[in-house]
Coordinates of C-alpha atoms (C1' of nucleotides) in Angstrom, one line a residue:
Chain W
M151 CA 15.7 -13.2 -21.5
W152 CA 12.7 -13.6 -19.3
L153 CA 11.7 -16.8 -21.0
S154 CA 15.1 -18.3 -20.5
R155 CA 14.8 -17.4 -16.8
S156 CA 11.5 -19.1 -16.3
V157 CA 12.8 -22.2 -18.2
R158 CA 15.5 -22.4 -15.7
F159 CA 13.0 -21.9 -12.9
S160 CA 12.7 -25.4 -11.6
L161 CA 9.0 -24.9 -10.9
L162 CA 8.4 -25.0 -14.6
P163 CA 9.3 -28.4 -15.7
S164 CA 7.5 -27.7 -18.9
I165 CA 6.2 -24.3 -19.7
A166 CA 2.5 -25.1 -19.6
K167 CA 0.7 -23.0 -22.2
F168 CA -2.4 -22.4 -20.1
P169 CA -5.4 -21.3 -22.3
P170 CA -5.5 -17.9 -20.8
F171 CA -9.2 -17.1 -20.6
L172 CA -11.0 -20.4 -20.3
P173 CA -12.7 -21.2 -17.1
I174 CA -10.9 -24.0 -15.2
H175 CA -13.0 -27.0 -14.3
N176 CA -11.5 -28.2 -11.2
S177 CA -13.5 -29.2 -8.1
L178 CA -10.8 -27.8 -5.9
F179 CA -11.5 -24.3 -7.3
C180 CA -15.3 -24.3 -6.8
S181 CA -16.6 -21.6 -4.6
H182 CA -17.6 -22.5 -1.1
S183 CA -21.1 -23.8 -0.6
H184 CA -21.5 -21.6 2.5
S185 CA -21.4 -17.9 1.8
Q186 CA -19.6 -15.6 4.3
T187 CA -23.0 -14.3 5.3
S188 CA -24.6 -17.6 6.2
L189 CA -21.5 -18.6 8.2
H190 CA -21.8 -15.3 10.1
D191 CA -25.5 -15.8 10.7
D192 CA -24.9 -19.4 11.9
A193 CA -22.3 -18.2 14.3
V194 CA -24.7 -15.5 15.7
S195 CA -27.6 -18.0 16.2
Q196 CA -25.2 -20.5 17.9
F197 CA -24.1 -17.7 20.2
N198 CA -27.7 -16.8 21.0
R199 CA -28.4 -20.5 21.8
L200 CA -25.6 -20.4 24.3
L201 CA -26.8 -17.1 25.7
H202 CA -30.2 -18.4 26.4
Q203 CA -29.3 -21.7 28.0
R204 CA -30.7 -22.2 31.5
H205 CA -27.2 -22.8 32.9
V206 CA -24.5 -20.5 31.8
P207 CA -22.1 -22.5 29.6
P208 CA -18.3 -22.1 30.1
I209 CA -17.1 -18.7 29.0
F210 CA -14.7 -20.2 26.5
E211 CA -17.6 -21.7 24.5
F212 CA -18.7 -18.1 23.8
G213 CA -15.0 -17.2 23.1
K214 CA -14.7 -19.9 20.4
I215 CA -17.6 -18.2 18.4
L216 CA -16.3 -14.7 19.1
G217 CA -12.8 -15.8 17.8
F218 CA -14.4 -17.1 14.7
L219 CA -16.2 -13.9 14.1
V220 CA -13.0 -11.8 14.6
R221 CA -11.2 -14.1 12.1
M222 CA -14.0 -13.3 9.6
K223 CA -13.5 -9.6 10.5
R224 CA -17.0 -9.2 11.8
Y225 CA -15.9 -6.8 14.5
P226 CA -19.1 -4.9 15.1
T227 CA -21.0 -8.2 15.5
A228 CA -18.4 -9.5 18.0
I229 CA -18.6 -6.2 20.0
S230 CA -22.4 -6.4 20.1
L231 CA -22.4 -10.0 21.2
I232 CA -19.9 -9.3 24.0
K233 CA -22.1 -6.4 25.1
Q234 CA -25.1 -8.8 25.2
M235 CA -23.2 -11.1 27.5
E236 CA -22.4 -8.4 29.9
L237 CA -26.0 -7.2 29.9
K238 CA -27.1 -10.7 30.9
G239 CA -24.6 -10.4 33.8
I240 CA -22.1 -12.9 32.3
H241 CA -18.6 -11.7 33.1
N242 CA -16.2 -12.1 30.2
D243 CA -12.8 -13.7 30.9
L244 CA -9.5 -12.1 29.9
A245 CA -9.5 -13.8 26.5
N246 CA -12.8 -12.3 25.5
L247 CA -11.9 -8.9 26.8
N248 CA -8.7 -9.2 24.7
L249 CA -11.0 -10.0 21.7
L250 CA -13.0 -7.0 22.5
I251 CA -9.9 -4.8 22.5
N252 CA -8.9 -6.3 19.2
C253 CA -12.2 -5.4 17.7
C254 CA -12.1 -1.9 18.9
C255 CA -8.6 -1.4 17.5
H256 CA -9.6 -2.7 14.1
L257 CA -12.5 -0.2 14.1
H258 CA -10.1 2.6 15.1
K259 CA -12.0 3.1 18.4
L260 CA -8.9 3.4 20.5
S261 CA -10.4 5.2 23.4
F262 CA -13.0 2.4 23.8
A263 CA -10.1 -0.1 23.6
F264 CA -8.3 1.6 26.5
S265 CA -11.5 1.8 28.5
V266 CA -11.6 -2.0 28.2
F267 CA -8.0 -2.1 29.3
A268 CA -8.9 -0.1 32.3
K269 CA -11.7 -2.6 33.1
I270 CA -9.2 -5.5 32.8
L271 CA -7.0 -3.8 35.4
K272 CA -9.9 -2.9 37.6
R273 CA -11.2 -6.5 37.6
G274 CA -7.8 -7.5 38.9
Y275 CA -6.8 -9.5 35.8
H276 CA -3.1 -9.5 35.3
S277 CA -2.8 -7.6 32.0
D278 CA -0.8 -10.0 29.8
A279 CA 1.3 -9.7 26.7
I280 CA -1.7 -10.4 24.5
T281 CA -3.6 -7.4 25.8
L282 CA -0.6 -5.1 25.4
T283 CA 0.3 -6.4 22.0
T284 CA -3.1 -5.8 20.8
L285 CA -3.1 -2.2 22.1
V286 CA 0.3 -1.6 20.7
R287 CA -1.0 -2.8 17.3
G288 CA -4.0 -0.6 17.5
L289 CA -1.8 2.4 18.1
C290 CA 0.6 1.5 15.3
D291 CA -2.2 0.9 12.9
K292 CA -3.3 4.5 13.5
G293 CA 0.2 5.7 12.9
E294 CA 0.6 6.5 16.6
V295 CA 3.8 4.5 16.8
K296 CA 5.4 7.0 19.3
E297 CA 2.5 6.4 21.7
A298 CA 2.9 2.7 21.2
L299 CA 6.6 2.9 22.2
N300 CA 5.6 5.1 25.2
L301 CA 3.0 2.4 26.2
H302 CA 5.8 -0.2 25.9
D303 CA 8.1 1.9 28.2
K304 CA 5.4 2.4 30.7
V305 CA 4.3 -1.2 31.1
I306 CA 8.0 -2.3 31.3
T307 CA 8.5 0.1 34.3
L308 CA 5.4 -1.4 35.8
G309 CA 6.9 -4.8 35.6
S310 CA 4.9 -6.3 32.8
R311 CA 6.6 -8.8 30.6
L312 CA 6.3 -8.5 26.9
N313 CA 7.2 -11.1 24.4
Q314 CA 8.2 -11.6 20.8
F315 CA 4.7 -10.7 19.5
T316 CA 4.9 -7.3 21.1
Y317 CA 8.4 -6.6 19.6
V318 CA 7.3 -7.8 16.2
T319 CA 4.4 -5.4 16.3
L320 CA 6.6 -2.5 17.4
I321 CA 9.3 -3.2 14.7
N322 CA 6.5 -3.5 12.1
G323 CA 5.0 -0.2 13.3
L324 CA 8.3 1.6 12.9
S325 CA 9.1 0.0 9.6
K326 CA 5.7 0.9 8.1
I327 CA 6.0 4.6 8.9
G328 CA 9.4 4.7 7.2
E329 CA 11.5 4.6 10.4
T330 CA 13.4 1.5 9.3
K331 CA 16.6 2.8 11.1
A332 CA 14.7 3.0 14.4
A333 CA 13.1 -0.4 13.7
I334 CA 16.6 -1.9 13.3
E335 CA 17.9 -0.3 16.4
L336 CA 15.0 -1.8 18.4
F337 CA 15.5 -5.2 16.6
R338 CA 19.2 -5.1 17.8
T339 CA 18.3 -4.7 21.4
I340 CA 16.1 -7.8 21.5
Q341 CA 17.2 -11.1 22.7
G342 CA 16.0 -14.0 20.5
Q343 CA 15.3 -12.4 17.2
S344 CA 12.8 -14.3 15.1
T345 CA 12.2 -15.0 11.5
V346 CA 9.3 -12.7 11.5
M347 CA 11.4 -9.8 12.7
Y348 CA 14.0 -10.5 10.0
N349 CA 11.2 -10.6 7.4
I350 CA 9.8 -7.2 8.4
I351 CA 13.2 -5.5 8.3
I352 CA 14.3 -7.2 5.0
D353 CA 10.9 -6.1 3.5
S354 CA 11.4 -2.4 4.5
L355 CA 15.1 -2.4 3.3
L356 CA 14.1 -3.6 -0.1
K357 CA 11.2 -1.2 -0.4
E358 CA 13.5 1.6 0.5
N359 CA 15.9 0.4 -2.1
H360 CA 18.7 -1.0 0.1
P361 CA 19.2 -4.4 -1.5
K362 CA 22.7 -4.9 -0.1
E363 CA 21.6 -4.4 3.5
A364 CA 18.6 -6.7 2.9
Y365 CA 20.8 -9.4 1.5
G366 CA 23.1 -9.0 4.4
L367 CA 20.3 -9.6 6.9
Y368 CA 19.2 -12.6 5.0
S369 CA 22.8 -14.1 5.2
E370 CA 22.9 -13.1 8.9
M371 CA 19.7 -15.1 9.7
V372 CA 21.0 -18.1 7.9
I373 CA 24.4 -18.0 9.7
K374 CA 22.5 -17.7 13.0
G375 CA 20.4 -20.8 12.2
I376 CA 17.2 -18.8 12.0
S377 CA 15.4 -20.5 9.1
P378 CA 14.0 -18.3 6.3
D379 CA 10.3 -19.3 5.7
L380 CA 7.9 -19.0 2.9
I381 CA 7.3 -15.3 3.7
T382 CA 11.0 -14.6 3.8
Y383 CA 11.4 -15.9 0.3
N384 CA 8.3 -14.1 -1.0
T385 CA 9.6 -10.9 0.5
L386 CA 13.0 -11.4 -1.1
I387 CA 11.5 -12.3 -4.5
Y388 CA 9.3 -9.3 -4.4
G389 CA 11.8 -6.9 -3.2
F390 CA 14.6 -7.9 -5.6
C391 CA 12.2 -7.6 -8.5
L392 CA 11.3 -4.2 -7.2
V393 CA 14.9 -3.0 -7.2
G394 CA 15.4 -4.5 -10.6
Q395 CA 17.6 -7.4 -9.6
V396 CA 15.4 -10.0 -11.2
D397 CA 18.2 -12.6 -11.4
V398 CA 18.7 -12.4 -7.6
A399 CA 14.9 -12.8 -7.2
F400 CA 14.8 -15.9 -9.4
G401 CA 17.8 -17.3 -7.4
F402 CA 15.7 -17.0 -4.3
L403 CA 12.8 -18.7 -6.0
N404 CA 15.1 -21.7 -6.9
K405 CA 16.5 -21.7 -3.3
M406 CA 13.0 -21.8 -1.8
V407 CA 12.0 -24.7 -4.0
S408 CA 15.2 -26.6 -3.3
N409 CA 14.5 -26.1 0.4
S410 CA 11.2 -27.8 -0.1
I411 CA 9.1 -24.7 0.5
R412 CA 6.2 -24.7 -1.8
P413 CA 5.4 -21.4 -3.5
D414 CA 2.0 -20.1 -2.5
V415 CA -0.6 -17.7 -4.0
Y416 CA 1.6 -14.7 -2.9
T417 CA 4.7 -16.1 -4.7
Y418 CA 2.8 -16.6 -7.9
N419 CA 1.1 -13.3 -7.7
I420 CA 4.5 -11.5 -7.2
L421 CA 5.8 -13.3 -10.3
I422 CA 2.7 -12.5 -12.4
D423 CA 3.0 -8.8 -11.3
A424 CA 6.7 -8.7 -12.0
F425 CA 6.2 -10.0 -15.5
C426 CA 3.4 -7.6 -16.2
K427 CA 5.4 -4.7 -15.0
E428 CA 8.0 -5.8 -17.5
R429 CA 5.2 -6.0 -20.1
K430 CA 5.9 -9.7 -20.5
L431 CA 2.2 -10.8 -20.6
G432 CA 3.0 -14.2 -22.2
E433 CA 5.2 -15.0 -19.2
A434 CA 2.7 -13.7 -16.7
N435 CA 0.0 -16.0 -18.3
N436 CA 2.5 -18.9 -18.1
V437 CA 2.8 -18.3 -14.4
L438 CA -0.9 -18.4 -14.0
G439 CA -0.9 -21.7 -15.8
V440 CA 1.8 -23.2 -13.6
M441 CA 0.0 -22.1 -10.5
V442 CA -3.2 -23.7 -11.6
K443 CA -1.3 -27.0 -12.4
A444 CA 0.2 -26.8 -8.9
Y445 CA -3.3 -26.6 -7.4
V446 CA -2.8 -23.1 -6.1
K447 CA -5.9 -21.2 -6.8
P448 CA -5.5 -17.8 -8.4
D449 CA -7.2 -15.1 -6.4
V450 CA -8.4 -11.6 -7.1
V451 CA -4.8 -10.3 -6.8
S452 CA -3.6 -12.7 -9.6
F453 CA -6.3 -11.5 -12.0
N454 CA -6.0 -7.8 -11.0
A455 CA -2.2 -7.8 -11.7
L456 CA -2.8 -9.5 -15.0
M457 CA -5.5 -7.1 -16.0
D458 CA -3.4 -4.1 -15.2
G459 CA -0.6 -5.7 -17.3
Y460 CA -2.9 -6.0 -20.4
Y461 CA -3.9 -2.3 -20.0
V462 CA -0.3 -1.3 -19.7
V463 CA 0.4 -2.9 -23.1
N464 CA -2.8 -1.4 -24.6
K465 CA -4.7 -4.6 -24.8
G466 CA -8.0 -3.7 -23.1
K467 CA -9.8 -6.5 -24.9
N468 CA -7.6 -9.1 -23.2
A469 CA -8.1 -7.3 -19.9
K470 CA -11.9 -7.7 -20.3
Q471 CA -11.4 -11.4 -21.1
V472 CA -9.5 -11.7 -17.8
F473 CA -12.4 -10.0 -16.0
S474 CA -14.8 -12.7 -17.5
A475 CA -12.4 -15.5 -16.7
M476 CA -12.2 -14.5 -13.0
T477 CA -16.0 -14.4 -12.7
H478 CA -16.2 -17.9 -14.3
M479 CA -13.7 -19.1 -11.8
G480 CA -15.8 -17.8 -8.9
V481 CA -13.4 -15.0 -8.0
S482 CA -15.3 -11.9 -7.2
P483 CA -13.9 -8.5 -8.4
D484 CA -13.0 -6.0 -5.8
V485 CA -12.6 -2.2 -5.7
R486 CA -9.1 -2.6 -7.0
T487 CA -10.3 -4.6 -10.0
Y488 CA -12.6 -1.7 -10.9
N489 CA -9.9 0.9 -10.3
I490 CA -7.5 -1.0 -12.6
M491 CA -10.2 -1.1 -15.3
I492 CA -11.1 2.6 -14.9
N493 CA -7.5 3.6 -15.0
G494 CA -6.9 1.4 -18.0
L495 CA -9.8 2.9 -19.9
I496 CA -8.8 6.5 -19.0
R497 CA -5.2 5.7 -20.2
N498 CA -6.8 4.7 -23.5
E499 CA -8.9 7.8 -23.5
M500 CA -12.2 6.0 -23.0
V501 CA -13.5 8.2 -20.2
D502 CA -17.2 7.5 -20.8
E503 CA -16.6 3.8 -20.4
A504 CA -14.7 4.5 -17.3
I505 CA -17.7 6.5 -15.9
N506 CA -20.0 3.6 -16.8
L507 CA -17.8 1.3 -14.8
F508 CA -17.9 3.7 -11.9
H509 CA -21.7 3.4 -11.8
E510 CA -21.6 -0.4 -12.5
M511 CA -19.4 -1.0 -9.5
Q512 CA -21.8 0.8 -7.2
N513 CA -24.7 -1.3 -8.5
R514 CA -22.7 -4.4 -7.5
N515 CA -22.2 -3.0 -4.1
I516 CA -18.5 -2.4 -4.6
F517 CA -17.9 1.0 -3.3
P518 CA -15.4 3.5 -4.8
N519 CA -12.6 4.5 -2.6
T520 CA -10.3 7.5 -2.8
V521 CA -8.2 5.9 -5.5
T522 CA -11.3 5.4 -7.6
Y523 CA -12.3 9.0 -7.3
N524 CA -8.7 10.3 -7.9
T525 CA -8.3 8.2 -11.0
L526 CA -11.6 9.5 -12.4
I527 CA -11.1 13.1 -11.4
D528 CA -7.6 13.1 -12.9
G529 CA -8.9 11.5 -16.1
L530 CA -11.8 14.1 -16.4
C531 CA -9.4 17.0 -15.8
K532 CA -6.9 15.8 -18.3
T533 CA -9.7 15.5 -21.0
G534 CA -11.1 19.0 -20.2
R535 CA -14.3 17.8 -18.5
I536 CA -13.5 20.0 -15.5
S537 CA -17.0 20.6 -14.3
H538 CA -17.6 16.9 -14.0
A539 CA -14.4 16.6 -12.1
W540 CA -15.6 19.3 -9.7
D541 CA -18.9 17.4 -9.2
L542 CA -17.0 14.3 -8.1
F543 CA -14.7 16.4 -5.9
H544 CA -17.7 17.9 -4.1
E545 CA -19.3 14.5 -3.9
M546 CA -16.3 13.6 -1.7
R547 CA -16.7 16.6 0.6
G548 CA -17.4 15.7 4.2
R549 CA -18.0 12.0 3.6
N550 CA -16.2 8.8 2.8
P551 CA -14.1 8.3 0.8
Q552 CA -12.2 11.4 1.8
A553 CA -10.2 13.6 -0.5
D554 CA -6.5 13.1 0.1
V555 CA -3.3 14.9 -1.1
I556 CA -3.7 13.5 -4.6
T557 CA -7.3 14.6 -5.0
Y558 CA -6.5 18.1 -3.9
S559 CA -3.4 18.2 -6.0
S560 CA -5.4 17.3 -9.1
M561 CA -7.8 20.1 -8.5
I562 CA -5.1 22.6 -7.7
D563 CA -3.4 21.6 -11.0
V564 CA -6.5 22.1 -13.1
L565 CA -7.0 25.5 -11.4
C566 CA -3.4 26.5 -12.2
K567 CA -3.8 25.3 -15.8
N568 CA -6.8 27.5 -16.2
H569 CA -5.0 30.5 -14.8
Q570 CA -7.2 30.7 -11.6
L571 CA -4.1 31.1 -9.4
D572 CA -5.9 32.7 -6.5
K573 CA -8.5 29.9 -6.4
A574 CA -5.6 27.4 -6.4
I575 CA -4.1 29.1 -3.3
E576 CA -7.5 29.2 -1.7
L577 CA -7.9 25.5 -2.3
L578 CA -4.5 24.9 -0.8
R579 CA -5.6 26.7 2.3
K580 CA -8.8 24.6 2.5
M581 CA -6.9 21.4 2.1
R582 CA -4.7 22.3 5.1
E583 CA -7.8 23.3 7.0
N584 CA -9.2 19.8 6.4
G585 CA -6.1 18.3 7.8
V586 CA -4.5 17.1 4.4
Q587 CA -0.9 18.2 4.2
P588 CA 0.4 19.2 0.8
D589 CA 3.4 17.2 -0.5
M590 CA 6.2 17.8 -2.9
Y591 CA 4.0 17.0 -5.8
T592 CA 1.4 19.7 -4.6
A593 CA 4.2 22.2 -4.2
T594 CA 5.6 21.5 -7.7
I595 CA 2.2 22.0 -9.3
L596 CA 1.8 25.4 -7.5
I597 CA 5.3 26.6 -8.2
D598 CA 4.9 25.7 -11.9
G599 CA 1.4 27.4 -12.0
M600 CA 2.7 30.6 -10.3
C601 CA 5.8 30.7 -12.7
R602 CA 3.6 30.3 -15.8
G603 CA 1.2 32.9 -14.5
G604 CA 4.0 35.4 -14.1
R605 CA 3.9 35.3 -10.2
L606 CA 7.5 34.4 -9.6
K607 CA 7.4 35.9 -6.2
N608 CA 4.6 33.5 -5.0
A609 CA 6.5 30.6 -6.5
Q610 CA 9.7 31.5 -4.7
E611 CA 7.8 31.8 -1.4
I612 CA 6.3 28.3 -1.8
F613 CA 9.7 27.0 -2.8
Q614 CA 11.4 28.7 0.2
D615 CA 8.6 27.3 2.5
L616 CA 9.7 23.8 1.6
F617 CA 13.1 24.4 2.9
N618 CA 11.8 26.1 6.0
K619 CA 9.7 23.0 6.7
G620 CA 12.7 20.8 6.3
H621 CA 11.7 19.2 3.1
N622 CA 14.2 18.3 0.3
P623 CA 12.8 19.4 -3.1
N624 CA 13.1 16.7 -5.8
I625 CA 14.4 17.1 -9.3
R626 CA 10.9 18.2 -10.7
T627 CA 10.5 20.8 -8.1
Y628 CA 13.9 22.3 -8.7
T629 CA 13.4 22.2 -12.5
V630 CA 10.1 24.1 -12.4
M631 CA 11.7 26.7 -10.2
I632 CA 14.8 27.0 -12.4
S633 CA 12.5 27.2 -15.4
G634 CA 10.5 30.0 -13.8
L635 CA 13.7 32.0 -13.1
C636 CA 14.9 31.5 -16.7
K637 CA 11.5 32.6 -18.0
E638 CA 11.9 36.0 -16.2
G639 CA 15.4 36.4 -17.5
L640 CA 17.0 35.8 -14.1
L641 CA 19.7 33.5 -15.4
D642 CA 22.2 34.1 -12.7
E643 CA 19.7 33.2 -10.0
A644 CA 18.7 30.1 -12.1
L645 CA 22.3 29.0 -12.3
T646 CA 22.9 29.6 -8.6
L647 CA 19.9 27.4 -7.8
W648 CA 21.2 24.8 -10.2
S649 CA 24.5 24.6 -8.4
K650 CA 22.7 24.4 -5.0
M651 CA 20.6 21.6 -6.3
E652 CA 23.5 19.6 -7.6
D653 CA 25.5 20.2 -4.4
S654 CA 22.5 18.8 -2.4
G655 CA 22.9 15.5 -4.4
C656 CA 19.8 16.1 -6.6
L657 CA 21.1 15.6 -10.1
S658 CA 19.8 17.3 -13.2
N659 CA 17.8 15.3 -15.7
I660 CA 17.6 16.0 -19.5
I661 CA 14.7 18.4 -18.9
T662 CA 16.7 20.5 -16.5
F663 CA 19.6 20.7 -18.9
E664 CA 17.3 21.5 -21.9
I665 CA 15.7 24.4 -20.0
I666 CA 19.0 25.9 -19.0
I667 CA 20.7 25.4 -22.3
S668 CA 17.9 27.0 -24.3
A669 CA 17.7 30.0 -21.9
L670 CA 21.4 30.6 -22.2
F671 CA 21.3 30.4 -26.0
K672 CA 18.3 32.8 -26.0
N673 CA 20.4 35.2 -23.9
D674 CA 23.4 34.9 -26.3
E675 CA 25.5 33.2 -23.6
T676 CA 26.7 30.7 -26.2
E677 CA 29.8 29.6 -24.4
K678 CA 28.0 28.8 -21.2
A679 CA 25.3 27.0 -23.1
E680 CA 27.9 24.8 -24.8
K681 CA 29.5 24.0 -21.5
F682 CA 26.1 22.7 -20.2
F683 CA 25.6 20.8 -23.4
H684 CA 28.9 19.0 -23.0
E685 CA 28.1 18.3 -19.4
M686 CA 24.8 16.8 -20.4
I687 CA 26.5 14.6 -23.1
S688 CA 29.2 13.5 -20.6
R689 CA 26.5 12.4 -18.1
D690 CA 25.1 10.2 -20.9
L691 CA 21.7 11.9 -20.6
L692 CA 20.9 11.9 -24.3
K693 CA 20.3 8.2 -24.1
Chain H
dT169 C1' -11.6 -18.8 22.5
dT170 C1' -7.3 -13.9 22.7
dA171 C1' -1.6 -10.8 20.1
dG172 C1' 3.1 -10.7 14.9
dG173 C1' 5.4 -10.6 8.9
dG174 C1' 4.6 -11.0 2.5
dT175 C1' 1.3 -9.7 -3.4
dT176 C1' -2.5 -6.0 -7.2
dA177 C1' -4.9 0.2 -8.4
dG178 C1' -4.4 6.7 -8.4

DNA sequence: TTAGGGTTAG
């Protein structure tokens, strides 16, 4: 089915069977002669030459170099160079101060960014939309979207004029914290909605599984004459693959090509990943071949997606070959490459090899992040190497990368499984103390642990606490609680909770049914058990 | 010379 789709896909005039793991000899794909470091060093020495000229050169000459460094994400360097200018008595213009704010925001030094903003106002510069947009983005990136909206309201009252960039940033900020509804409301108040705004909303709607609404917005933009661009199509292709409507995704791929929009590295990567997720590795490889033929250079994302796909289908050898192929092509592995390999090895129960990679990456100056630690910790716990898992957990204490909700949940889980329930609760307390909030997953682990350890009351308290805090338990949480009640012979309470769960719209899965049916049979309530059995059949859950 | 959107890992 997938093959026939790709044959129809007009990008593939002939399915090029790309020899998967051979390095590609193509001058276009050679790595750059200048390394990032030497470009950075050249920029700094040019800057210093300007700084030491007898007559101060025009400020925008400094700005050009600073802008280049910011594009290279060398924020600390840019900040230090701007400081040097000020020390020499050279006053920066508004553009350079905006750059400075941008750097501070990227480094999450918001108070410093706002002090630069104060300096701008003090110097009598008219704070412009660029300054405000940069600050708004800084706030949004830190998750402080409410504050960003407040800043927006404040500057509007003060008479500042904002533009499309500011609104794009606000809409994006709202969307990325899951406030898509609020994002759409804001979007509807704006005159002159842009392609970028539509792209952000379509993306959020698809990621939240609202394909109809997303399609509606796409049609709306077309009707209004707002042209979908490359990113619109990539977003639609990715999103419709995500919600399982692959035919629609391919429809957009054809539409984009017929509108003369050339697929880029994102498009191909989305397709490679989609095929890999469907375990269609042959198809994924074909996409790689097509992209190479189209002179689009595969990047680290292309190879990472492909490697993950090979691990999913249990072909670790092929994944390793992809790893060598990427190196041959001059594509450097990143932290995700290693995380994918570590995860793949753990899935295949090769924990020692995973630990070796953990050391290898550090020797290559690729530093493990929270995901790396979580993957390894979970693997070590699941294979009974608990003291090693604790060592890694303690290694994270008080430094980067920091333990997150997944790290804590893994350790709480291992404590529960080893019947150390008090220690599990103590760790829950510590995690809260460190500013990490437990989620539904953590709660489910604890409820399950308490029930298995005969501490039903504790389990019920945790479960009730979820409701008190306004959370909606998911099917797993309900199921472990129902199972705990059944285990203690409290069948009536279990059935009351079952009804409550179904009424809330959370529908039973096969595991929930099995637990209830077996408890009813055990309690000689055969009639009720049969009723539940028939209900399970009628819901087609046996499939 | 300064501000906005899309892809891969637990």
